[in-house]
Short mmCIF file of C-alpha atoms in Angstrom, two decimals:
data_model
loop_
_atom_site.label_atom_id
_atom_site.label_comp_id
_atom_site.label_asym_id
_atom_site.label_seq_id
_atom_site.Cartn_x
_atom_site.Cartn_y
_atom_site.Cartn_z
CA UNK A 186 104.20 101.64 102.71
CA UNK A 187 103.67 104.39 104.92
CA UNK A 188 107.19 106.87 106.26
CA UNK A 189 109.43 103.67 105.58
CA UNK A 190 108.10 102.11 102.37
CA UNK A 191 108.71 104.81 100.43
CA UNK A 192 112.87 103.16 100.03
CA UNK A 193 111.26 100.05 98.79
CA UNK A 194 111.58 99.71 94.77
CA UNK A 195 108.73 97.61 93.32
CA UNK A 196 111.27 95.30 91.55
CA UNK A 197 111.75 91.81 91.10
CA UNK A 198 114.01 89.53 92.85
CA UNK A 199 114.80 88.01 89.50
CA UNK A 200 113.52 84.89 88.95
CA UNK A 201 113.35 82.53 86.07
CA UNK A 202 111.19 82.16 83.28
CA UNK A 203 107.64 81.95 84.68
CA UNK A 204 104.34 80.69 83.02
CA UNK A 205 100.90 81.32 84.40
CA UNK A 206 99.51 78.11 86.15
CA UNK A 207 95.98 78.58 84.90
CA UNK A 208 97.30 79.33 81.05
CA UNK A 209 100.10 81.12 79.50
CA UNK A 210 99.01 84.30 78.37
CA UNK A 211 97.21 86.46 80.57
CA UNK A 212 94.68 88.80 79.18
CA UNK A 213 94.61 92.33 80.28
CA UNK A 214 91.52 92.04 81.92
CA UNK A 215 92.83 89.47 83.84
CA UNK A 216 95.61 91.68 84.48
CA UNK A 217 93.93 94.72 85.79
CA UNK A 218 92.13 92.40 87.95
CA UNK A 219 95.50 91.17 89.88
CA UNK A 220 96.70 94.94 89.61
CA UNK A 221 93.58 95.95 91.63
CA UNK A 222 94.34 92.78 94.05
CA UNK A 223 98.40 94.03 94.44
CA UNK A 224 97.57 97.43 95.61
CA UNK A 225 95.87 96.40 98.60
CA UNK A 226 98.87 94.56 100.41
CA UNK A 227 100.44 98.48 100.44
CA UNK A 228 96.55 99.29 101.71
CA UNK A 229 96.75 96.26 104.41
CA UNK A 230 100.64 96.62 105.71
CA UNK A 231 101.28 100.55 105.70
CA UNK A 232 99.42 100.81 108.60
CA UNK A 233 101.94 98.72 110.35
CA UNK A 234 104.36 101.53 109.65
CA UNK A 235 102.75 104.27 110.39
CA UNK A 236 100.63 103.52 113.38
CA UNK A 237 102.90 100.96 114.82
CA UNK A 238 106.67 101.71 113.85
CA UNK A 239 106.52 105.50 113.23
CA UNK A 240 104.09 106.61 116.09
CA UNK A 241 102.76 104.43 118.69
CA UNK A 242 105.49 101.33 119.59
CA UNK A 243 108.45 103.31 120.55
CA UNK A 244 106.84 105.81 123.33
CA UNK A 245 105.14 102.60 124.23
CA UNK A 246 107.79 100.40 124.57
CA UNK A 247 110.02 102.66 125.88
CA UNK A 248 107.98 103.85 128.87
CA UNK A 249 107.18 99.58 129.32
CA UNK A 250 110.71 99.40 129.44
CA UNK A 251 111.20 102.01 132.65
CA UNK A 252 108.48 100.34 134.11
CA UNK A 253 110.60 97.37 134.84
CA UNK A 254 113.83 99.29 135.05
CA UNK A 255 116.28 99.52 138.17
CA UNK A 256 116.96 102.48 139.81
CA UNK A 257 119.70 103.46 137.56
CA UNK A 258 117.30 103.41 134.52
CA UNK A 259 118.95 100.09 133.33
CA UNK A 260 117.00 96.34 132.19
CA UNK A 261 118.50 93.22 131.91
CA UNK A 262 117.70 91.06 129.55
CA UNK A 263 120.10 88.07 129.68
CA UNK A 264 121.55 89.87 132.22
CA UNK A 265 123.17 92.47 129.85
CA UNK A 266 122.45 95.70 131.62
CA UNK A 267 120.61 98.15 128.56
CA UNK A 268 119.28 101.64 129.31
CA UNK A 269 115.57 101.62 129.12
CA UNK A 270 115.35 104.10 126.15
CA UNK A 271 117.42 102.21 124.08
CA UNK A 272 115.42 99.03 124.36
CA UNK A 273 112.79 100.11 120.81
CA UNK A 274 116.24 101.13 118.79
CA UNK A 275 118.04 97.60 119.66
CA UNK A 276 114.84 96.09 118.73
CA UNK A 277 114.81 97.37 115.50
CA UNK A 278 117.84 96.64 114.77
CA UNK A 279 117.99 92.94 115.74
CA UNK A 280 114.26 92.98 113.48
CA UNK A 281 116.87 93.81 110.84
CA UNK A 282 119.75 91.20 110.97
CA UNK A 283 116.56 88.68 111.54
CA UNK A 284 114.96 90.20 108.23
CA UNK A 285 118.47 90.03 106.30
CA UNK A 286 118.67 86.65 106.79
CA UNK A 287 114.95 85.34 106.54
CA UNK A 288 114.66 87.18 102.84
CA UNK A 289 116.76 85.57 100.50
CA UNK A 290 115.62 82.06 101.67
CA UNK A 291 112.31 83.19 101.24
CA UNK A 292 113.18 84.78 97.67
CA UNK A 293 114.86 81.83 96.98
CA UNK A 294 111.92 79.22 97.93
CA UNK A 295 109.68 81.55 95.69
CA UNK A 296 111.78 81.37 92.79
CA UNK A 297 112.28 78.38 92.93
CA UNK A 298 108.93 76.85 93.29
CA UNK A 299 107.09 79.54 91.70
CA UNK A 300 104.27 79.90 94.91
CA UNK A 301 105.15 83.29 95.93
CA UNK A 302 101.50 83.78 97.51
CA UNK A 303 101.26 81.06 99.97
CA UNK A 304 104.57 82.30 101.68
CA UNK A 305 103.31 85.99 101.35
CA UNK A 306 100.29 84.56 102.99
CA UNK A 307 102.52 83.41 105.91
CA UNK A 308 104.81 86.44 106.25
CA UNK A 309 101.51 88.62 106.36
CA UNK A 310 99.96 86.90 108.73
CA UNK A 311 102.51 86.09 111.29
CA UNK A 312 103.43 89.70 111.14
CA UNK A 313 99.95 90.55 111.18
CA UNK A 314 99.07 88.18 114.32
CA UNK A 315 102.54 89.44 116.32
CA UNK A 316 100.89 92.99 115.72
CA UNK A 317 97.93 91.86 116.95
CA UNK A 318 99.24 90.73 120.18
CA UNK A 319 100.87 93.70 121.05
CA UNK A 320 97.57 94.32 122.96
CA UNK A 321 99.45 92.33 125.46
CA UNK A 322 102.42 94.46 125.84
CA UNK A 323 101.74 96.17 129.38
CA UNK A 324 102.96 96.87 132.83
CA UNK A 325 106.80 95.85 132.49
CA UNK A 326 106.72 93.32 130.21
CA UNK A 327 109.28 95.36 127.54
CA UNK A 328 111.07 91.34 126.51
CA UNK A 329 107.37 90.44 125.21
CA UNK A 330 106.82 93.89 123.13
CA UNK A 331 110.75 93.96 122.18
CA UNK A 332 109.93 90.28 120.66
CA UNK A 333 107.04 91.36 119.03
CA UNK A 334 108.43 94.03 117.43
CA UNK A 335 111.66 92.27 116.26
CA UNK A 336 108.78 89.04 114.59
CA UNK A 337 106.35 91.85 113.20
CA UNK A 338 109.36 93.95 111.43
CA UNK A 339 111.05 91.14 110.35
CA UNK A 340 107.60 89.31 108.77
CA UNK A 341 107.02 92.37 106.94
CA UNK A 342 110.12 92.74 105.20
CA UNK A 343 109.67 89.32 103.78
CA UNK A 344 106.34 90.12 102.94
CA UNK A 345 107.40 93.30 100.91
CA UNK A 346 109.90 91.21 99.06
CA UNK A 347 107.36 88.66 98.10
CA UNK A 348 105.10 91.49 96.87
CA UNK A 349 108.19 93.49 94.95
CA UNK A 350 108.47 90.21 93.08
CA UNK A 351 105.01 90.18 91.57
CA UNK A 352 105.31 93.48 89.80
CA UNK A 353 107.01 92.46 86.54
CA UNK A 354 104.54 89.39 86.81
CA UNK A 355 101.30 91.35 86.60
CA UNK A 356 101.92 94.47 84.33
CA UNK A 357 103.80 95.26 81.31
CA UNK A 358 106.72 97.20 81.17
CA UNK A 359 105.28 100.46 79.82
CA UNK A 360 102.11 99.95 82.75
CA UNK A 361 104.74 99.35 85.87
CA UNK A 362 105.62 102.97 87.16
CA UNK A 363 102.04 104.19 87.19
CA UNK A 364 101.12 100.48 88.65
CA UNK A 365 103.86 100.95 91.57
CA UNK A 366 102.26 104.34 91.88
CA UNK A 367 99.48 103.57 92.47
CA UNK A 368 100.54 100.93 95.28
CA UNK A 369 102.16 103.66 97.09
CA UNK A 370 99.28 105.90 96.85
CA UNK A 371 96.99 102.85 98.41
CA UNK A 372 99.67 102.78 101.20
CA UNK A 373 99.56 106.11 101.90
CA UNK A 374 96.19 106.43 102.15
CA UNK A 375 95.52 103.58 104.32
CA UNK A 376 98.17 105.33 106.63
CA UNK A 377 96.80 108.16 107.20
CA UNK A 378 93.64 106.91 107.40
CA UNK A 379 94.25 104.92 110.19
CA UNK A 380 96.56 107.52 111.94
CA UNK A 381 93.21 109.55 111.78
CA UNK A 382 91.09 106.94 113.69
CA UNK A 383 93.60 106.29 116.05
CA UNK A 384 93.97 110.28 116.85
CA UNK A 385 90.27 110.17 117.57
CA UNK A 386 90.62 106.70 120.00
CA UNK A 387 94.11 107.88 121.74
CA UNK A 388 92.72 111.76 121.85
CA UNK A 389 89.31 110.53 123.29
CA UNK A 390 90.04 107.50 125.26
CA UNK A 391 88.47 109.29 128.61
CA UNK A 392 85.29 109.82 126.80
CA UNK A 393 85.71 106.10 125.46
CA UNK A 394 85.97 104.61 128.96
CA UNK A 395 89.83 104.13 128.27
CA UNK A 396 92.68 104.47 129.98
CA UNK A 397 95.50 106.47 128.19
CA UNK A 398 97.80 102.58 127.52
CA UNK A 399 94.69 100.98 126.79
CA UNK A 400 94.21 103.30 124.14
CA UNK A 401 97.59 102.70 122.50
CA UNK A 402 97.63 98.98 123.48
CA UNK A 403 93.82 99.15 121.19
CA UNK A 404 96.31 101.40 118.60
CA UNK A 405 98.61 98.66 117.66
CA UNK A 406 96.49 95.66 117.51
CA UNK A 407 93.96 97.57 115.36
CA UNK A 408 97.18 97.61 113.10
CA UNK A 409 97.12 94.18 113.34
CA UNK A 410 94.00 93.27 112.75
CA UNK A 411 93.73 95.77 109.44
CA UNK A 412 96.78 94.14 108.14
CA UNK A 413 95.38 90.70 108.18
CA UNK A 414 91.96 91.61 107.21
CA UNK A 415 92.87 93.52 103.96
CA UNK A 416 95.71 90.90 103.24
CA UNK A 417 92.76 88.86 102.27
CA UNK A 418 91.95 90.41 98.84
CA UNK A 419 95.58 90.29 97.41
CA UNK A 420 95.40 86.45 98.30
CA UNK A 421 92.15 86.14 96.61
CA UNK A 422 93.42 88.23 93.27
CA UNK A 423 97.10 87.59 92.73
CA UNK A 424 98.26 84.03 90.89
CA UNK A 425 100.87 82.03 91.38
CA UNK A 426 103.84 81.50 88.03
CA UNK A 427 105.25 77.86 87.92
CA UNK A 428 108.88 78.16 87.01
CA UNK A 429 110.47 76.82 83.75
CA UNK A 430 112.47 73.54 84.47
CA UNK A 431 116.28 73.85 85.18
CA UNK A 432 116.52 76.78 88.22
CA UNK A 433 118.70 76.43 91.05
CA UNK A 434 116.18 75.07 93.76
CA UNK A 435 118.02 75.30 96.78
CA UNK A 436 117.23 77.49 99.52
CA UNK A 437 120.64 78.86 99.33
CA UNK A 438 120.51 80.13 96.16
CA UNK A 439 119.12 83.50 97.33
CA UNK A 440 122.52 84.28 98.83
CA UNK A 441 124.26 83.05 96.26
CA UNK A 442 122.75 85.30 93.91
CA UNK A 443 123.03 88.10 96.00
CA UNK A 444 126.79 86.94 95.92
CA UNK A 445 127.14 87.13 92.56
CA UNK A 446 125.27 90.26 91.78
CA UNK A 447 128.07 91.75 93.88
CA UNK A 448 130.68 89.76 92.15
CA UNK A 449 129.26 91.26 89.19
CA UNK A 450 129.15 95.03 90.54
CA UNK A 451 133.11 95.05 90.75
CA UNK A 452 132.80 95.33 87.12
CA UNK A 453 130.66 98.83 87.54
CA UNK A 454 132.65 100.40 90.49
CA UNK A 455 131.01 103.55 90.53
CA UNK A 456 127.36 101.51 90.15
CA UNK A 457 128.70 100.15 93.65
CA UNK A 458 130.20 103.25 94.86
CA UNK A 459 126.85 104.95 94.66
CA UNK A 460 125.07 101.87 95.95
CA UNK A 461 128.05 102.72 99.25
CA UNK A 462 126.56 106.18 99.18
CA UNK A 463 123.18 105.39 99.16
CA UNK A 464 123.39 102.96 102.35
CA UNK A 465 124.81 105.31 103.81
CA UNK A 466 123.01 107.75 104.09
CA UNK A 467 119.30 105.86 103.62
CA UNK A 468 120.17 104.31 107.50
CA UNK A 469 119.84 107.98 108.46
CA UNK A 470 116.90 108.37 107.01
CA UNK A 471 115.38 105.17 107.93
CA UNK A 472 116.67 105.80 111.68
CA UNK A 473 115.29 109.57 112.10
CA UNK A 474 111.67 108.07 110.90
CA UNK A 475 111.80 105.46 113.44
CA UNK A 476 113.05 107.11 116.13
CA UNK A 477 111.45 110.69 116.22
CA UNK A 478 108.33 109.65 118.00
CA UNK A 479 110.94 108.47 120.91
CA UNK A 480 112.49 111.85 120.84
CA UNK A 481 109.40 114.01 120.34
CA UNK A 482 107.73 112.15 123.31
CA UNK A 483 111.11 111.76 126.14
CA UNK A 484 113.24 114.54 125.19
CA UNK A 485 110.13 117.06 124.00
CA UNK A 486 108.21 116.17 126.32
CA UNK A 487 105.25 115.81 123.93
CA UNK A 488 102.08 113.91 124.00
CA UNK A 489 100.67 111.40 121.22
CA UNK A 490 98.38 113.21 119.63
CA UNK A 491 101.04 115.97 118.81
CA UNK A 492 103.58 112.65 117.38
CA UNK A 493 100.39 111.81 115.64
CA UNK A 494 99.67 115.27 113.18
CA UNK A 495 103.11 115.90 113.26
CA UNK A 496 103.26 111.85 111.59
CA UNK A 497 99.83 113.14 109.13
CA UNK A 498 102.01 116.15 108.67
CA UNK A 499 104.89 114.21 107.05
CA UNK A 500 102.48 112.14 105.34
CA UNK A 501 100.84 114.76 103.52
CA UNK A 502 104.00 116.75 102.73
CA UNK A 503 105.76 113.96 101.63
CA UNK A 504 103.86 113.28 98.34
CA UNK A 505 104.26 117.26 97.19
CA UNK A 506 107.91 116.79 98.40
CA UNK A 507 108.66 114.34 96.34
CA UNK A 508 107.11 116.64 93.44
CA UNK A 509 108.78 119.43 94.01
CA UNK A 510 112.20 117.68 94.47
CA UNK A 511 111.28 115.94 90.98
CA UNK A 512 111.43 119.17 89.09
CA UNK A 513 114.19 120.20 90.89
CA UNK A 514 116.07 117.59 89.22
CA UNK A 515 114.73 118.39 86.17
CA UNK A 516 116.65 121.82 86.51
CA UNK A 517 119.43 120.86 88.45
CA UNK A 518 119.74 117.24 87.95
CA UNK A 519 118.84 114.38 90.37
CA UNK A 520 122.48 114.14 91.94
CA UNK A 521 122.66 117.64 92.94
CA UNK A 522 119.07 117.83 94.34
CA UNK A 523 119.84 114.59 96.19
CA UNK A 524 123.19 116.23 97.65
CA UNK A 525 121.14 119.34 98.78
CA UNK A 526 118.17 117.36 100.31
CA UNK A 527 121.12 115.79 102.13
CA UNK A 528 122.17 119.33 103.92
CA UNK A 529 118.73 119.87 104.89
CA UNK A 530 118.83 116.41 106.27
CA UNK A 531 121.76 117.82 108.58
CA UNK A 532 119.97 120.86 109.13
CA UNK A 533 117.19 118.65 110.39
CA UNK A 534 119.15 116.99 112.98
CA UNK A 535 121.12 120.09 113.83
CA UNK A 536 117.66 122.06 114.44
CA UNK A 537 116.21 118.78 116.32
CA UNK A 538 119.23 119.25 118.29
CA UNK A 539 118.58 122.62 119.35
CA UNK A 540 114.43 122.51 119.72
CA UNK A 541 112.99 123.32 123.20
CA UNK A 542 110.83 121.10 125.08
CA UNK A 543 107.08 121.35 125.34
CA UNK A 544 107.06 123.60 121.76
CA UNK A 545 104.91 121.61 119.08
CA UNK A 546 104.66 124.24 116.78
CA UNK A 547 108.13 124.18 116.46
CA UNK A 548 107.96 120.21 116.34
CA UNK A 549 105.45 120.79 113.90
CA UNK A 550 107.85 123.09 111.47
CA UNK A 551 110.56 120.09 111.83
CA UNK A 552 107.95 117.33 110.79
CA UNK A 553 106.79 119.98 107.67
CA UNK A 554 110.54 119.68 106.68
CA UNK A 555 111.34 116.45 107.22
CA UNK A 556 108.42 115.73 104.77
CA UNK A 557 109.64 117.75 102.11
CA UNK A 558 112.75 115.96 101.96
CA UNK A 559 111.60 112.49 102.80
CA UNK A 560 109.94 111.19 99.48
CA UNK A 561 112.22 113.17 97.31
CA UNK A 562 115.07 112.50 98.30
CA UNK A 563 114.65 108.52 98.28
CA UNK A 564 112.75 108.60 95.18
CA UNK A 565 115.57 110.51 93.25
CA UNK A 566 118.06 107.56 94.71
CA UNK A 567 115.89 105.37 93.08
CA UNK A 568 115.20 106.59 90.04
CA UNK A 569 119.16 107.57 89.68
CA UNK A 570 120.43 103.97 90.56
CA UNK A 571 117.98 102.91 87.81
CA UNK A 572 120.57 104.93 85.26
CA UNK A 573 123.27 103.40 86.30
CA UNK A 574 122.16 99.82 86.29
CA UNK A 575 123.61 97.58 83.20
CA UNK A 576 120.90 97.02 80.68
CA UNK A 577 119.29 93.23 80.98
CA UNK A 578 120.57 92.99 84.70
CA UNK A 579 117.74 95.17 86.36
CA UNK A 580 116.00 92.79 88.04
CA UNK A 581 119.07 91.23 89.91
CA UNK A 582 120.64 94.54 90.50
CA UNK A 583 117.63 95.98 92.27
CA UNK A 584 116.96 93.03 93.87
CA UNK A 585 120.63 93.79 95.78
CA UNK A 586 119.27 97.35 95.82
CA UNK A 587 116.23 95.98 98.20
CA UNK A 588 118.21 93.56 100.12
CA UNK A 589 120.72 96.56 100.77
CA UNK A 590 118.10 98.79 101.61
CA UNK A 591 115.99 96.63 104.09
CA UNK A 592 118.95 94.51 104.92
CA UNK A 593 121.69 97.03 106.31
CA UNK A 594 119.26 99.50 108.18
CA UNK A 595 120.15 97.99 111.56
CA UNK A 596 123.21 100.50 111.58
CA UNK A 597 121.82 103.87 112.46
CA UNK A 598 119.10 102.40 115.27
CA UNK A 599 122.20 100.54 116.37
CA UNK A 600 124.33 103.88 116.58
CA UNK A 601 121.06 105.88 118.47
CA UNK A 602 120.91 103.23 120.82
CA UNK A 603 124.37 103.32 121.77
CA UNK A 604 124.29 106.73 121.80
CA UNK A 605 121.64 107.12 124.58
CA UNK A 606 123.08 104.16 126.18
CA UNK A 607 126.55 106.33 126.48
CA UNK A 608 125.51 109.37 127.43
CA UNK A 609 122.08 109.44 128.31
CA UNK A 610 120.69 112.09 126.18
CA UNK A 611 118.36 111.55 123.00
CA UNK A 612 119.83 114.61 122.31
CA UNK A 613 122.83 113.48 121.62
CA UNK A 614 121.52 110.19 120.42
CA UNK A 615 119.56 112.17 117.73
CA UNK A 616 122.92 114.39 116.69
CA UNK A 617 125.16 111.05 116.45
CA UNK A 618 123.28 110.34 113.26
CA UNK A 619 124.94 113.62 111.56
CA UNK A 620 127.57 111.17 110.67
CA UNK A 621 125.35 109.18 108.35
CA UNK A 622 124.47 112.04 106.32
CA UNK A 623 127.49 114.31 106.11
CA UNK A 624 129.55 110.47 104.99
CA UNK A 625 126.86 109.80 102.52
CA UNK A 626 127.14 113.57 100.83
CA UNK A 627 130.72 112.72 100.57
CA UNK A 628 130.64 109.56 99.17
CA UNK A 629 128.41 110.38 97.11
CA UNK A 630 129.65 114.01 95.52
CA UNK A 631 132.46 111.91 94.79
CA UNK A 632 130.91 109.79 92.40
CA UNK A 633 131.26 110.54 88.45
CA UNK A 634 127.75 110.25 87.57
CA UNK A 635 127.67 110.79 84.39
CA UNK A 636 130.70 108.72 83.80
CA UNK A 637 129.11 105.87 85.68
CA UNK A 638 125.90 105.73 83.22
CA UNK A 639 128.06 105.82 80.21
CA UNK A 640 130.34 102.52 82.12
CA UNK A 641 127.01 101.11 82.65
CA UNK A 642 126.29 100.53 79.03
CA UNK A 643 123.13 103.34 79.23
CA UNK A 644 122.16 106.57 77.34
CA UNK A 645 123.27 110.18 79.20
CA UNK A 646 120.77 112.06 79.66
CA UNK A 647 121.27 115.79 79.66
CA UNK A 648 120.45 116.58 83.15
CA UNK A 649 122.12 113.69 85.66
#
């Protein structure tokens, strides 16, 4: 879904045996039917990412935030004193820690009941409605957008769990990679869509009668309001499994199969020491997306409708990114294409480091790279974990994958926000996150990968 979603594998959380409620076998009309219905959560919720995480919310927030700042630059919520630009990245990352610890109780209520869609229905819409409500953020009330934020991001990764989980439910496995496909291409669409409209509102608001925060303010609840509007027709299309008699059926169980998974993984060390790797540096992914529109806007100097093509930009790019990086591996093999996306990830940061203010061409050129690397390089992860994955345990070893990946991206925001709060500079905020990337090449150019898919019980193929 949108820049984020694209580190979100369309995989299972693992349930039980499941039966249709209606009748047992589902016929492939039927099928295509609740296919059609999945790909149009990615179409509601992207927009969330895009227009609300990626572009609008963290200027917003930020400048909220200074609003009701001392003279030093400092707020003081619970009277902790926090620089004003670091209230959006401690946001995020307490949306995180909430998120890690909503999703396997909500993975495990699924399971165990069977009614994924009424909790997807609830996870939608409460992140929908806190989107919404953003419309309210204004003059310096940063503690009502910072709680917003934290509900909305938190509501969403539930939701995308709940959604993951449906895949193996609804197509077959020979019909799942074009079917997840096609979700992301619905998501990507619907995100650039909408960054489209809201370049015309935000770029036009004098003409529209609008001040420039009432624009943005209309921005993010239009988010809100597409979310829960096109949430409707998954609801209406997708069914609900009842589970086979004899699962776990406490709320608990979610960790406790997390637990084990991990338990398990010490039998396929280098499964988990690429798993390390991939954390690693996937937080400094996830944490440049999030907070370049800060950057671009208070260290650049840069207005929104620059963040906004240079967001289309990335968009665009990203999808013939993660093409070209696909054949890449082909040649070269996906380990060695990840490890070089990785130094242009540096590159990134080190150029970002370096850019002047006021120059969005150059901003421009930094977005057009960032989008080359973005989809390929987390869509080779993926499809390289997949190798080294034991056979019969996919759907519990991606489902760590998932919580991983949504679960421990609180880091890097963490680290950005400290950063600023230390020194001042999202300069050096932005630079600190070097660290991610040059770790995660190391970790993960020491990994054996080709040993590690033989230990994993799976076929080598000849490029790796």
């Amino acid at each position: 879904m949108g820049l984020t979603r694209a580190s979100a594998p369309r995989t299972s959380e693992g349930a039980g045996v499941t039966t249709d409620i209606a009748q047992e076998a589902t016929g492939a009309g039927d099928r295509r039917r609740e296919q059609r219905g999945w790909y149009f959560y990615d179409f509601a919720c992207s927009v969330y990412s895009t227009s609300v995480l990626t572009v609008f919310l963290g200027p917003y927030l930020t400048s909220v935030a200074k609003a009701a700042a001392d003279a030093d630059g400092f707020v003081h919520p619970l009277g902790i004193p926090i620089r004003a630009g670091s209230v959006f990245a401690y946001a995020v990352s307490a949306s995180v820690v909430l998120a890690v610890l909503l999703m396997p109780m909500a993975g495990a209520w699924a399971d165990r009941t069977g009614r994924k869609k009424p909790l997807l229905a609830v996870a939608a819409y409460v992140g929908a409605t806190a989107t919404t409500a953003m419309f309210l953020v204004g003059g310096d009330r940063y503690l009502l957008g910072a709680f917003l934020l934290i509900v909305a991001n938190a509501s969403l990764s539930v939701s995308m769990v709940l959604y993951n989980a449906y895949l193996p439910q609804i197509a077959e496995p020979d019909e799942r990679d074009a079917v997840s496909s096609r979700g992301w291409a619905f998501g990507y669409t619907s995100g650039a869509l909408v960054l489209v409209l809201n370049l015309i509102v935000y770029s036009g608001h004098e003409s529209f009668g609008l001040s420039e925060s009432a624009a943005v303010r209309i921005c993010l609840a239009s988010a809100g309001v597409w979310w829960g509007a096109f949430t409707l027709v998954p609801l209406r299309r997708l069914r609900d499994r009842r589970i086979a008699p004899g699962g776990e059926g406490a709320v608990g169980s979610g960790w406790r199969q997390l637990v084990a998974t991990l338990k398990d993984m010490r039998q396929h060390p280098l499964t988990m020491s690429f798993l390390l790797a991939y954390l690693v540096y996937n937080d400094g992914i996830q944490t440049v997306i999030s907070q370049a529109s800060i950057y671009g806007s208070e260290e650049l100097e840069l207005d929104q409708t620059t963040l906004i093509v240079a967001v289309l930009l990335v968009q665009v790019l990203a999808v013939a990114g993660a093409l070209g990086m696909g054949r890449l591996a082909r040649t070269h093999g996906a380990k060695r294409t990840i490890l070089g996306s990785l130094g242009v990830w540096t590159v990134i940061l080190a150029a970002g480091f370096f850019l002047p203010a006021r120059a969005p061409l150059w901003f421009f050129a930094l977005a057009a790279a960032i989008g080359l690397v973005l989809g390929g390089s987390q869509a080779l992860s993926r499809s390289l974990f997949s190798h080294l994955v034991p056979r019969g345990k996919e759907a519990e070893y991606f489902s760590a994958y998932e919580m991983s990946d949504r679960g421990l991206s609180w880091l890097g925001p963490l680290v950005f926000g400290l950063a600023y709060q230390l020194t001042g500079s999202y300069r050096d905020a932005i630079i600190s996150l070097v660290v991610f990337f040059g770790l995660g090449f190391v970790l993960l150019a020491r990994v054996p990968v080709r040993r590690a898919v033989a230990a994993a019980g799976n076929p080598v193929p000849d490029r790796i």
